[in-house]
Amino acid sequence: MFTPEIIAQFKNTPTPFYHYNLKVLEQTLAALKSEADRFNYHVHYALKANSNSIILKTIRQFGFGADCVSGNEILKAVECGYENSKIAFAGVGKSDYEINIGLDNDIFCFNCESLPEIEVINELAEKKNKIAQIALRINPNVNAKTHHYITTGLEENKFGINMWELESVVEALKGFNNIKLVGLHFHIGSQITDLSVFKGLCIRVNEIQDWFISRNIIVEHINVGGGLGVDYENPNSNLIPDFKSYFGLFNQFLNLQPNQQLHFELGRAIVAQCGNLISKVLYIKKGVNTNFAIVDAGMTELLRPALYQATHKIENLSSTAPTQKYDVVGPVCESSDCFGKAIDLPETKRGDLFAIRTAGAYGEVMANGYNLRVLNKEVFS
Ligand SMILES: *Cc1c(COP(=O)(O)O)cnc(C)c1O
């Protein structure tokens, strides 16, 4: 990942900044494409994981669609060349402004999460004399076995339409003249590493399809969302996610109807491993149990540790000395501004460069200006 030339380039760049390795991204996309093509599966990239224009254009070049969760993401996808007919729009709280963006751009599908939302889409589509294609986002009540903040497919979550509401929703659809039901959508959570969870999802989707088929409804597509996890502990041994097993599982366990398409919305699995947050050590401070390595990046640049208790592998790019234990912390005035406790790192000194690995997804997009901090421009290699 880090050749001497790349490290030399880092030394001349103001820190902290995000580094993206486009070769890793392209290798990931090539693997994803060949595995998805085996089954003719359709993949939409979930923009919210990383909406950097160069990354978006690289992904688009492989022919993938886009999965957006805001009106501005739709505009960005269109601007970066994604085909309108491959843009899906999800989210529990789509505003009228955002729905109109979707309608004006004739997107592939609105993934709808409640009856009141469908009513509004119908009304706005009628005003424009258009037919909006929609999928019902159904809450399958499947436990993703991931952090509770990124679990979305349980009945207690705010996402999707619950099974007991389906009958009334399907009945109400008959009264909407500017809505066309084209799909069923599911997304149960993120950073799912236990693949058996997806087998459970398939079984549940089959049952839900049967419910629709018994009412003579056969939709054009099933969308099983995203959520495939990545290896944060050992990025080097698992740079490319296991797309083969992932798609193989759906092929084995999901019963598609004749000519029915299967869609996926992957975010993290596509972009996580190509990104690193590069930071400089400001001070080594003696602590009670371990020493602190205080770095110039914090929760303002990478929020995941503070938000989800996530851990990222940390490498010292400037030292090969014997290891010591460090708490790696940022400069922000919050105790949760900590990248790792009692981590073994080569003996570290002021000025050393750290790479915080696997930071391509939900990293730069969540950077914020707390403490009036400003992120530096990204570096590509
Ligand atoms: C966030 C999100 C995704 C992508 O999730 P990943 O875990 O990054 O693959 C897909 N679909 C929807 C509806 C989402 O909200």
Short mmCIF file of C-alpha atoms and ligand atoms in Angstrom, two decimals:
data_model
loop_
_atom_site.label_atom_id
_atom_site.label_comp_id
_atom_site.label_asym_id
_atom_site.label_seq_id
_atom_site.Cartn_x
_atom_site.Cartn_y
_atom_site.Cartn_z
CA MET A 1 0.00 0.00 0.00
CA PHE A 2 2.75 2.45 0.95
CA THR A 3 5.82 2.51 -1.31
CA PRO A 4 8.77 4.77 -0.41
CA GLU A 5 7.63 7.14 -3.19
CA ILE A 6 4.15 7.42 -1.68
CA ILE A 7 5.57 8.04 1.79
CA ALA A 8 7.88 10.72 0.35
CA GLN A 9 4.82 12.37 -1.19
CA PHE A 10 3.03 12.24 2.18
CA LYS A 11 5.94 14.06 3.83
CA ASN A 12 5.39 17.05 1.57
CA THR A 13 1.64 17.24 2.15
CA PRO A 14 -0.05 19.09 5.03
CA THR A 15 -1.69 16.63 7.46
CA PRO A 16 -4.24 15.31 8.24
CA PHE A 17 -5.54 14.18 4.87
CA TYR A 18 -7.22 11.24 3.19
CA HIS A 19 -5.18 9.09 0.84
CA TYR A 20 -6.92 6.95 -1.78
CA ASN A 21 -5.20 4.15 -3.65
CA LEU A 22 -7.02 3.98 -6.98
CA LYS A 23 -5.35 0.68 -7.89
CA VAL A 24 -6.94 -0.98 -4.88
CA LEU A 25 -10.27 0.59 -5.83
CA GLU A 26 -9.97 -0.66 -9.42
CA GLN A 27 -9.00 -4.18 -8.32
CA THR A 28 -12.01 -4.21 -6.01
CA LEU A 29 -14.31 -3.02 -8.80
CA ALA A 30 -12.94 -5.58 -11.27
CA ALA A 31 -13.55 -8.40 -8.77
CA LEU A 32 -17.02 -7.06 -7.98
CA LYS A 33 -17.93 -6.79 -11.64
CA SER A 34 -16.78 -10.26 -12.62
CA GLU A 35 -18.58 -11.88 -9.67
CA ALA A 36 -21.81 -9.90 -10.21
CA ASP A 37 -21.78 -10.55 -13.96
CA ARG A 38 -21.71 -14.31 -13.41
CA PHE A 39 -25.31 -14.09 -12.22
CA ASN A 40 -26.36 -10.97 -14.11
CA TYR A 41 -26.78 -9.09 -10.83
CA HIS A 42 -27.17 -5.29 -10.81
CA VAL A 43 -25.01 -3.31 -8.40
CA HIS A 44 -25.68 0.26 -7.29
CA TYR A 45 -22.89 2.02 -5.43
CA ALA A 46 -24.13 3.62 -2.19
CA LEU A 47 -22.79 7.16 -2.54
CA LYS A 48 -23.09 7.97 1.13
CA ALA A 49 -20.02 5.80 1.88
CA ASN A 50 -17.79 8.15 -0.12
CA SER A 51 -18.92 10.82 -2.57
CA ASN A 52 -15.52 12.03 -3.79
CA SER A 53 -15.88 12.85 -7.52
CA ILE A 54 -12.82 10.91 -8.67
CA ILE A 55 -13.95 7.84 -6.76
CA LEU A 56 -17.50 8.20 -8.12
CA LYS A 57 -16.23 8.46 -11.70
CA THR A 58 -13.94 5.45 -11.27
CA ILE A 59 -16.86 3.35 -10.01
CA ARG A 60 -19.13 4.58 -12.78
CA GLN A 61 -16.59 3.52 -15.42
CA PHE A 62 -17.25 -0.09 -14.43
CA GLY A 63 -20.91 0.37 -15.34
CA PHE A 64 -22.42 0.32 -11.87
CA GLY A 65 -25.49 2.30 -10.86
CA ALA A 66 -25.95 4.59 -7.86
CA ASP A 67 -27.84 4.31 -4.60
CA CYS A 68 -28.64 7.75 -3.17
CA VAL A 69 -30.05 8.82 0.17
CA SER A 70 -30.53 12.52 -0.56
CA GLY A 71 -31.51 14.79 -3.42
CA ASN A 72 -28.01 16.23 -3.55
CA GLU A 73 -26.57 12.74 -3.90
CA ILE A 74 -28.85 12.22 -6.93
CA LEU A 75 -27.53 15.48 -8.46
CA LYS A 76 -23.95 14.42 -7.73
CA ALA A 77 -24.48 10.98 -9.29
CA VAL A 78 -25.93 12.55 -12.44
CA GLU A 79 -23.06 15.08 -12.56
CA CYS A 80 -20.54 12.21 -12.33
CA GLY A 81 -22.13 10.44 -15.29
CA TYR A 82 -24.29 7.77 -13.66
CA GLU A 83 -27.21 6.77 -15.87
CA ASN A 84 -30.54 8.07 -14.54
CA SER A 85 -32.05 4.66 -15.20
CA LYS A 86 -29.57 3.15 -12.70
CA ILE A 87 -30.20 5.56 -9.79
CA ALA A 88 -32.14 4.35 -6.76
CA PHE A 89 -33.28 6.75 -4.03
CA ALA A 90 -33.72 5.54 -0.44
CA GLY A 91 -34.34 7.26 2.89
CA VAL A 92 -37.05 7.53 5.57
CA GLY A 93 -37.33 11.29 5.25
CA LYS A 94 -37.38 12.36 1.62
CA SER A 95 -38.34 16.04 1.39
CA ASP A 96 -40.56 17.39 -1.40
CA TYR A 97 -37.51 19.15 -2.85
CA GLU A 98 -35.64 15.83 -3.00
CA ILE A 99 -38.55 13.87 -4.45
CA ASN A 100 -38.85 16.48 -7.19
CA ILE A 101 -35.14 16.04 -8.00
CA GLY A 102 -35.79 12.32 -8.40
CA LEU A 103 -38.82 12.95 -10.61
CA ASP A 104 -37.08 15.56 -12.76
CA ASN A 105 -34.21 13.14 -13.38
CA ASP A 106 -36.49 10.16 -14.15
CA ILE A 107 -34.59 7.93 -11.76
CA PHE A 108 -34.84 4.13 -11.74
CA CYS A 109 -36.68 3.80 -8.46
CA PHE A 110 -37.81 5.46 -5.23
CA ASN A 111 -37.34 2.99 -2.39
CA CYS A 112 -40.31 3.94 -0.22
CA GLU A 113 -40.44 3.53 3.50
CA SER A 114 -44.00 4.51 4.47
CA LEU A 115 -47.49 5.05 3.09
CA PRO A 116 -47.46 8.82 3.77
CA GLU A 117 -44.27 9.05 1.68
CA ILE A 118 -45.90 7.17 -1.24
CA GLU A 119 -48.88 9.55 -1.06
CA VAL A 120 -46.58 12.55 -1.41
CA ILE A 121 -44.61 11.00 -4.28
CA ASN A 122 -47.90 10.26 -6.07
CA GLU A 123 -49.08 13.84 -5.56
CA LEU A 124 -45.81 15.40 -6.77
CA ALA A 125 -45.60 13.00 -9.75
CA GLU A 126 -49.17 13.91 -10.71
CA LYS A 127 -48.24 17.61 -10.81
CA LYS A 128 -45.45 16.81 -13.25
CA ASN A 129 -47.59 14.39 -15.20
CA LYS A 130 -45.12 11.58 -14.54
CA ILE A 131 -45.27 8.01 -13.28
CA ALA A 132 -42.84 7.38 -10.42
CA GLN A 133 -41.38 3.90 -10.23
CA ILE A 134 -41.26 2.72 -6.62
CA ALA A 135 -40.11 -0.23 -4.57
CA LEU A 136 -41.45 -0.95 -1.11
CA ARG A 137 -38.71 -1.01 1.47
CA ILE A 138 -39.85 -3.81 3.71
CA ASN A 139 -38.52 -4.37 7.19
CA PRO A 140 -37.77 -8.11 7.18
CA ASN A 141 -37.05 -8.31 10.93
CA VAL A 142 -33.68 -9.99 10.36
CA ASN A 143 -30.88 -9.30 12.84
CA ALA A 144 -27.71 -8.15 11.07
CA LYS A 145 -25.57 -8.95 14.15
CA THR A 146 -23.63 -5.74 13.78
CA HIS A 147 -23.31 -2.57 15.92
CA HIS A 148 -26.79 -1.42 17.01
CA TYR A 149 -26.29 2.01 15.42
CA ILE A 150 -25.93 0.35 11.99
CA THR A 151 -28.66 -2.27 12.41
CA THR A 152 -31.63 -1.26 10.26
CA GLY A 153 -33.76 -4.36 9.64
CA LEU A 154 -35.46 -4.94 12.98
CA GLU A 155 -39.06 -4.01 13.76
CA GLU A 156 -37.88 -1.53 16.39
CA ASN A 157 -35.83 0.42 13.79
CA LYS A 158 -37.24 3.47 12.01
CA PHE A 159 -36.55 2.00 8.57
CA GLY A 160 -38.95 0.32 6.15
CA ILE A 161 -42.53 -0.86 6.17
CA ASN A 162 -43.36 -3.56 8.70
CA MET A 163 -45.07 -6.80 7.64
CA TRP A 164 -48.29 -6.02 9.49
CA GLU A 165 -48.69 -2.78 7.48
CA LEU A 166 -48.20 -4.43 4.07
CA GLU A 167 -51.82 -5.37 3.47
CA SER A 168 -53.02 -1.78 3.86
CA VAL A 169 -50.14 -0.39 1.79
CA VAL A 170 -50.80 -2.79 -1.09
CA GLU A 171 -54.51 -1.94 -0.93
CA ALA A 172 -53.76 1.80 -0.96
CA LEU A 173 -51.44 1.49 -3.99
CA LYS A 174 -54.46 0.67 -6.14
CA GLY A 175 -55.71 4.23 -5.66
CA PHE A 176 -52.51 5.93 -6.83
CA ASN A 177 -52.44 6.75 -10.56
CA ASN A 178 -48.91 8.17 -10.71
CA ILE A 179 -47.09 5.34 -8.95
CA LYS A 180 -45.84 2.09 -10.44
CA LEU A 181 -44.71 -0.66 -8.09
CA VAL A 182 -41.60 -2.22 -9.65
CA GLY A 183 -39.68 -3.72 -6.75
CA LEU A 184 -39.26 -4.95 -3.22
CA HIS A 185 -36.36 -3.51 -1.27
CA PHE A 186 -34.51 -4.67 1.84
CA HIS A 187 -31.47 -3.31 3.68
CA ILE A 188 -30.77 -4.80 7.08
CA GLY A 189 -27.59 -3.04 8.17
CA SER A 190 -23.95 -2.38 7.57
CA GLN A 191 -20.56 -4.01 8.29
CA ILE A 192 -22.10 -7.48 8.26
CA THR A 193 -19.29 -10.02 8.52
CA ASP A 194 -21.31 -13.13 9.36
CA LEU A 195 -22.44 -14.21 5.88
CA SER A 196 -25.10 -16.53 7.34
CA VAL A 197 -27.04 -13.34 8.09
CA PHE A 198 -27.55 -12.92 4.32
CA LYS A 199 -28.78 -16.51 4.05
CA GLY A 200 -31.35 -15.62 6.72
CA LEU A 201 -32.32 -12.56 4.68
CA CYS A 202 -32.82 -14.70 1.54
CA ILE A 203 -35.14 -17.08 3.38
CA ARG A 204 -37.16 -14.16 4.71
CA VAL A 205 -37.32 -12.49 1.27
CA ASN A 206 -38.63 -15.75 -0.21
CA GLU A 207 -41.44 -15.80 2.37
CA ILE A 208 -42.29 -12.16 1.68
CA GLN A 209 -42.28 -12.79 -2.09
CA ASP A 210 -44.70 -15.67 -1.53
CA TRP A 211 -47.02 -13.28 0.29
CA PHE A 212 -47.00 -10.97 -2.77
CA ILE A 213 -47.31 -13.81 -5.27
CA SER A 214 -50.36 -15.12 -3.41
CA ARG A 215 -51.90 -11.70 -4.15
CA ASN A 216 -50.90 -11.93 -7.81
CA ILE A 217 -48.17 -9.34 -7.48
CA ILE A 218 -44.87 -10.18 -9.17
CA VAL A 219 -42.45 -7.26 -9.20
CA GLU A 220 -39.71 -6.64 -11.78
CA HIS A 221 -36.90 -6.56 -9.27
CA ILE A 222 -35.79 -7.51 -5.80
CA ASN A 223 -33.24 -5.24 -4.13
CA VAL A 224 -31.40 -6.73 -1.17
CA GLY A 225 -29.50 -3.55 -0.23
CA GLY A 226 -25.89 -3.54 0.92
CA GLY A 227 -24.10 -4.23 4.16
CA LEU A 228 -21.27 -6.56 3.18
CA GLY A 229 -18.53 -5.96 5.75
CA VAL A 230 -14.78 -5.50 5.40
CA ASP A 231 -11.79 -6.58 7.49
CA TYR A 232 -10.73 -3.66 9.68
CA GLU A 233 -8.24 -5.74 11.68
CA ASN A 234 -6.20 -7.26 8.86
CA PRO A 235 -6.70 -5.08 5.81
CA ASN A 236 -3.61 -6.37 4.01
CA SER A 237 -4.77 -9.98 4.02
CA ASN A 238 -8.32 -9.09 2.94
CA LEU A 239 -8.05 -6.05 0.71
CA ILE A 240 -10.75 -7.35 -1.64
CA PRO A 241 -14.00 -8.47 0.02
CA ASP A 242 -15.26 -11.98 -0.70
CA PHE A 243 -17.81 -11.02 -3.38
CA LYS A 244 -17.79 -14.58 -4.72
CA SER A 245 -19.22 -16.11 -1.52
CA TYR A 246 -21.56 -13.16 -1.03
CA PHE A 247 -23.23 -13.37 -4.45
CA GLY A 248 -23.01 -17.18 -4.40
CA LEU A 249 -25.16 -17.19 -1.30
CA PHE A 250 -27.92 -15.16 -2.94
CA ASN A 251 -27.72 -17.34 -6.02
CA GLN A 252 -28.12 -20.42 -3.86
CA PHE A 253 -30.82 -19.29 -1.44
CA LEU A 254 -32.91 -16.55 -3.05
CA ASN A 255 -35.78 -17.70 -5.25
CA LEU A 256 -36.14 -15.25 -8.12
CA GLN A 257 -39.19 -15.37 -10.38
CA PRO A 258 -38.68 -15.78 -14.15
CA ASN A 259 -37.06 -12.60 -15.59
CA GLN A 260 -36.91 -11.01 -12.16
CA GLN A 261 -33.76 -8.92 -11.61
CA LEU A 262 -31.69 -8.91 -8.44
CA HIS A 263 -30.17 -5.60 -7.30
CA PHE A 264 -27.56 -4.80 -4.65
CA GLU A 265 -26.52 -1.52 -3.03
CA LEU A 266 -22.95 -1.86 -1.80
CA GLY A 267 -21.08 1.02 -0.23
CA ARG A 268 -18.46 0.08 2.33
CA ALA A 269 -17.30 -3.12 0.59
CA ILE A 270 -16.38 -1.11 -2.52
CA VAL A 271 -14.49 1.84 -1.04
CA ALA A 272 -13.35 1.08 2.53
CA GLN A 273 -9.99 -0.56 1.80
CA CYS A 274 -8.75 1.95 -0.79
CA GLY A 275 -8.74 4.81 1.73
CA ASN A 276 -6.42 5.78 4.59
CA LEU A 277 -6.39 8.74 6.92
CA ILE A 278 -2.83 10.06 7.14
CA SER A 279 -1.93 11.94 10.29
CA LYS A 280 1.19 13.30 11.95
CA VAL A 281 2.19 12.66 15.57
CA LEU A 282 2.20 15.96 17.46
CA TYR A 283 3.30 14.83 20.92
CA ILE A 284 4.13 11.77 22.96
CA LYS A 285 2.71 12.25 26.42
CA LYS A 286 3.39 10.00 29.40
CA GLY A 287 0.26 8.36 30.81
CA VAL A 288 -0.43 6.23 33.90
CA ASN A 289 -0.66 2.86 32.13
CA THR A 290 0.47 3.61 28.57
CA ASN A 291 1.85 6.58 26.71
CA PHE A 292 -0.37 8.74 24.56
CA ALA A 293 0.46 9.34 20.93
CA ILE A 294 -1.39 12.58 20.22
CA VAL A 295 -2.00 12.91 16.47
CA ASP A 296 -3.23 15.81 14.36
CA ALA A 297 -6.32 13.92 13.09
CA GLY A 298 -9.33 13.45 15.29
CA MET A 299 -12.99 12.55 15.41
CA THR A 300 -13.57 15.55 13.16
CA GLU A 301 -11.77 13.76 10.31
CA LEU A 302 -12.77 10.16 11.14
CA LEU A 303 -15.88 9.86 13.30
CA ARG A 304 -16.35 6.08 13.23
CA PRO A 305 -14.43 5.25 16.46
CA ALA A 306 -16.36 7.89 18.44
CA LEU A 307 -19.71 7.10 16.80
CA TYR A 308 -19.68 3.28 16.55
CA GLN A 309 -16.80 2.27 18.82
CA ALA A 310 -15.13 1.17 15.59
CA THR A 311 -11.46 0.28 15.45
CA HIS A 312 -9.11 0.86 12.54
CA LYS A 313 -5.66 -0.64 12.13
CA ILE A 314 -3.00 1.99 12.72
CA GLU A 315 0.47 1.87 11.15
CA ASN A 316 3.48 4.03 11.87
CA LEU A 317 4.97 4.77 8.44
CA SER A 318 8.10 6.42 9.89
CA SER A 319 9.47 3.91 12.40
CA THR A 320 10.57 0.28 12.50
CA ALA A 321 11.83 0.34 16.10
CA PRO A 322 10.67 -2.30 18.63
CA THR A 323 7.06 -1.84 19.67
CA GLN A 324 5.59 -0.14 22.71
CA LYS A 325 2.00 0.38 23.79
CA TYR A 326 0.24 3.64 22.94
CA ASP A 327 -3.18 5.16 23.26
CA VAL A 328 -3.64 6.94 19.95
CA VAL A 329 -5.77 10.05 20.49
CA GLY A 330 -6.83 13.12 18.54
CA PRO A 331 -6.71 16.80 19.56
CA VAL A 332 -10.47 17.38 19.91
CA CYS A 333 -11.91 18.27 23.31
CA GLU A 334 -13.88 15.03 23.78
CA SER A 335 -12.75 11.87 25.57
CA SER A 336 -14.27 9.77 22.77
CA ASP A 337 -11.73 11.34 20.40
CA CYS A 338 -9.57 8.21 20.55
CA PHE A 339 -8.46 5.93 17.71
CA GLY A 340 -7.27 3.05 19.87
CA LYS A 341 -6.16 2.08 23.36
CA ALA A 342 -2.95 0.19 24.29
CA ILE A 343 -1.98 -0.40 20.68
CA ASP A 344 1.37 -1.97 19.83
CA LEU A 345 3.30 0.40 17.59
CA PRO A 346 6.98 0.82 16.76
CA GLU A 347 8.53 3.33 19.14
CA THR A 348 7.03 6.62 18.07
CA LYS A 349 8.26 10.20 18.18
CA ARG A 350 6.96 13.65 17.29
CA GLY A 351 6.67 14.08 13.52
CA ASP A 352 6.08 10.40 12.67
CA LEU A 353 3.38 9.70 10.08
CA PHE A 354 0.50 7.38 10.97
CA ALA A 355 -1.79 5.67 8.48
CA ILE A 356 -5.24 4.89 9.85
CA ARG A 357 -6.30 2.11 7.53
CA THR A 358 -9.60 1.06 5.94
CA ALA A 359 -10.92 4.62 6.09
CA GLY A 360 -12.35 4.92 2.57
CA ALA A 361 -15.95 4.35 3.66
CA TYR A 362 -17.85 6.62 6.07
CA GLY A 363 -14.63 8.55 6.66
CA GLU A 364 -14.18 11.72 4.63
CA VAL A 365 -17.96 12.02 4.11
CA MET A 366 -18.51 12.34 7.86
CA ALA A 367 -15.72 14.87 8.39
CA ASN A 368 -17.04 17.97 10.11
CA GLY A 369 -15.97 21.38 11.26
CA TYR A 370 -16.24 20.92 15.03
CA ASN A 371 -13.63 23.11 16.78
CA LEU A 372 -13.45 25.00 13.45
CA ARG A 373 -11.18 22.29 12.14
CA VAL A 374 -10.50 22.01 8.41
CA LEU A 375 -9.56 18.85 6.51
CA ASN A 376 -6.76 19.10 3.96
CA LYS A 377 -7.11 18.10 0.31
CA GLU A 378 -7.03 14.39 -0.46
CA VAL A 379 -4.11 12.60 -2.14
CA PHE A 380 -4.46 9.91 -4.81
CA SER A 381 -1.94 7.31 -5.80
C1 LIG B 1 -26.11 2.85 3.65
C2 LIG B 1 -26.97 2.10 2.74
C3 LIG B 1 -26.41 1.15 1.88
C4 LIG B 1 -24.94 0.81 1.86
O1 LIG B 1 -24.55 0.12 3.00
P1 LIG B 1 -23.07 -0.49 3.10
O2 LIG B 1 -23.05 -1.13 4.43
O3 LIG B 1 -22.11 0.64 2.99
O4 LIG B 1 -22.92 -1.48 1.99
C5 LIG B 1 -27.26 0.49 1.01
N1 LIG B 1 -28.58 0.75 0.98
C6 LIG B 1 -29.15 1.66 1.80
C7 LIG B 1 -30.61 1.89 1.72
C8 LIG B 1 -28.37 2.35 2.70
O5 LIG B 1 -28.93 3.24 3.51
#
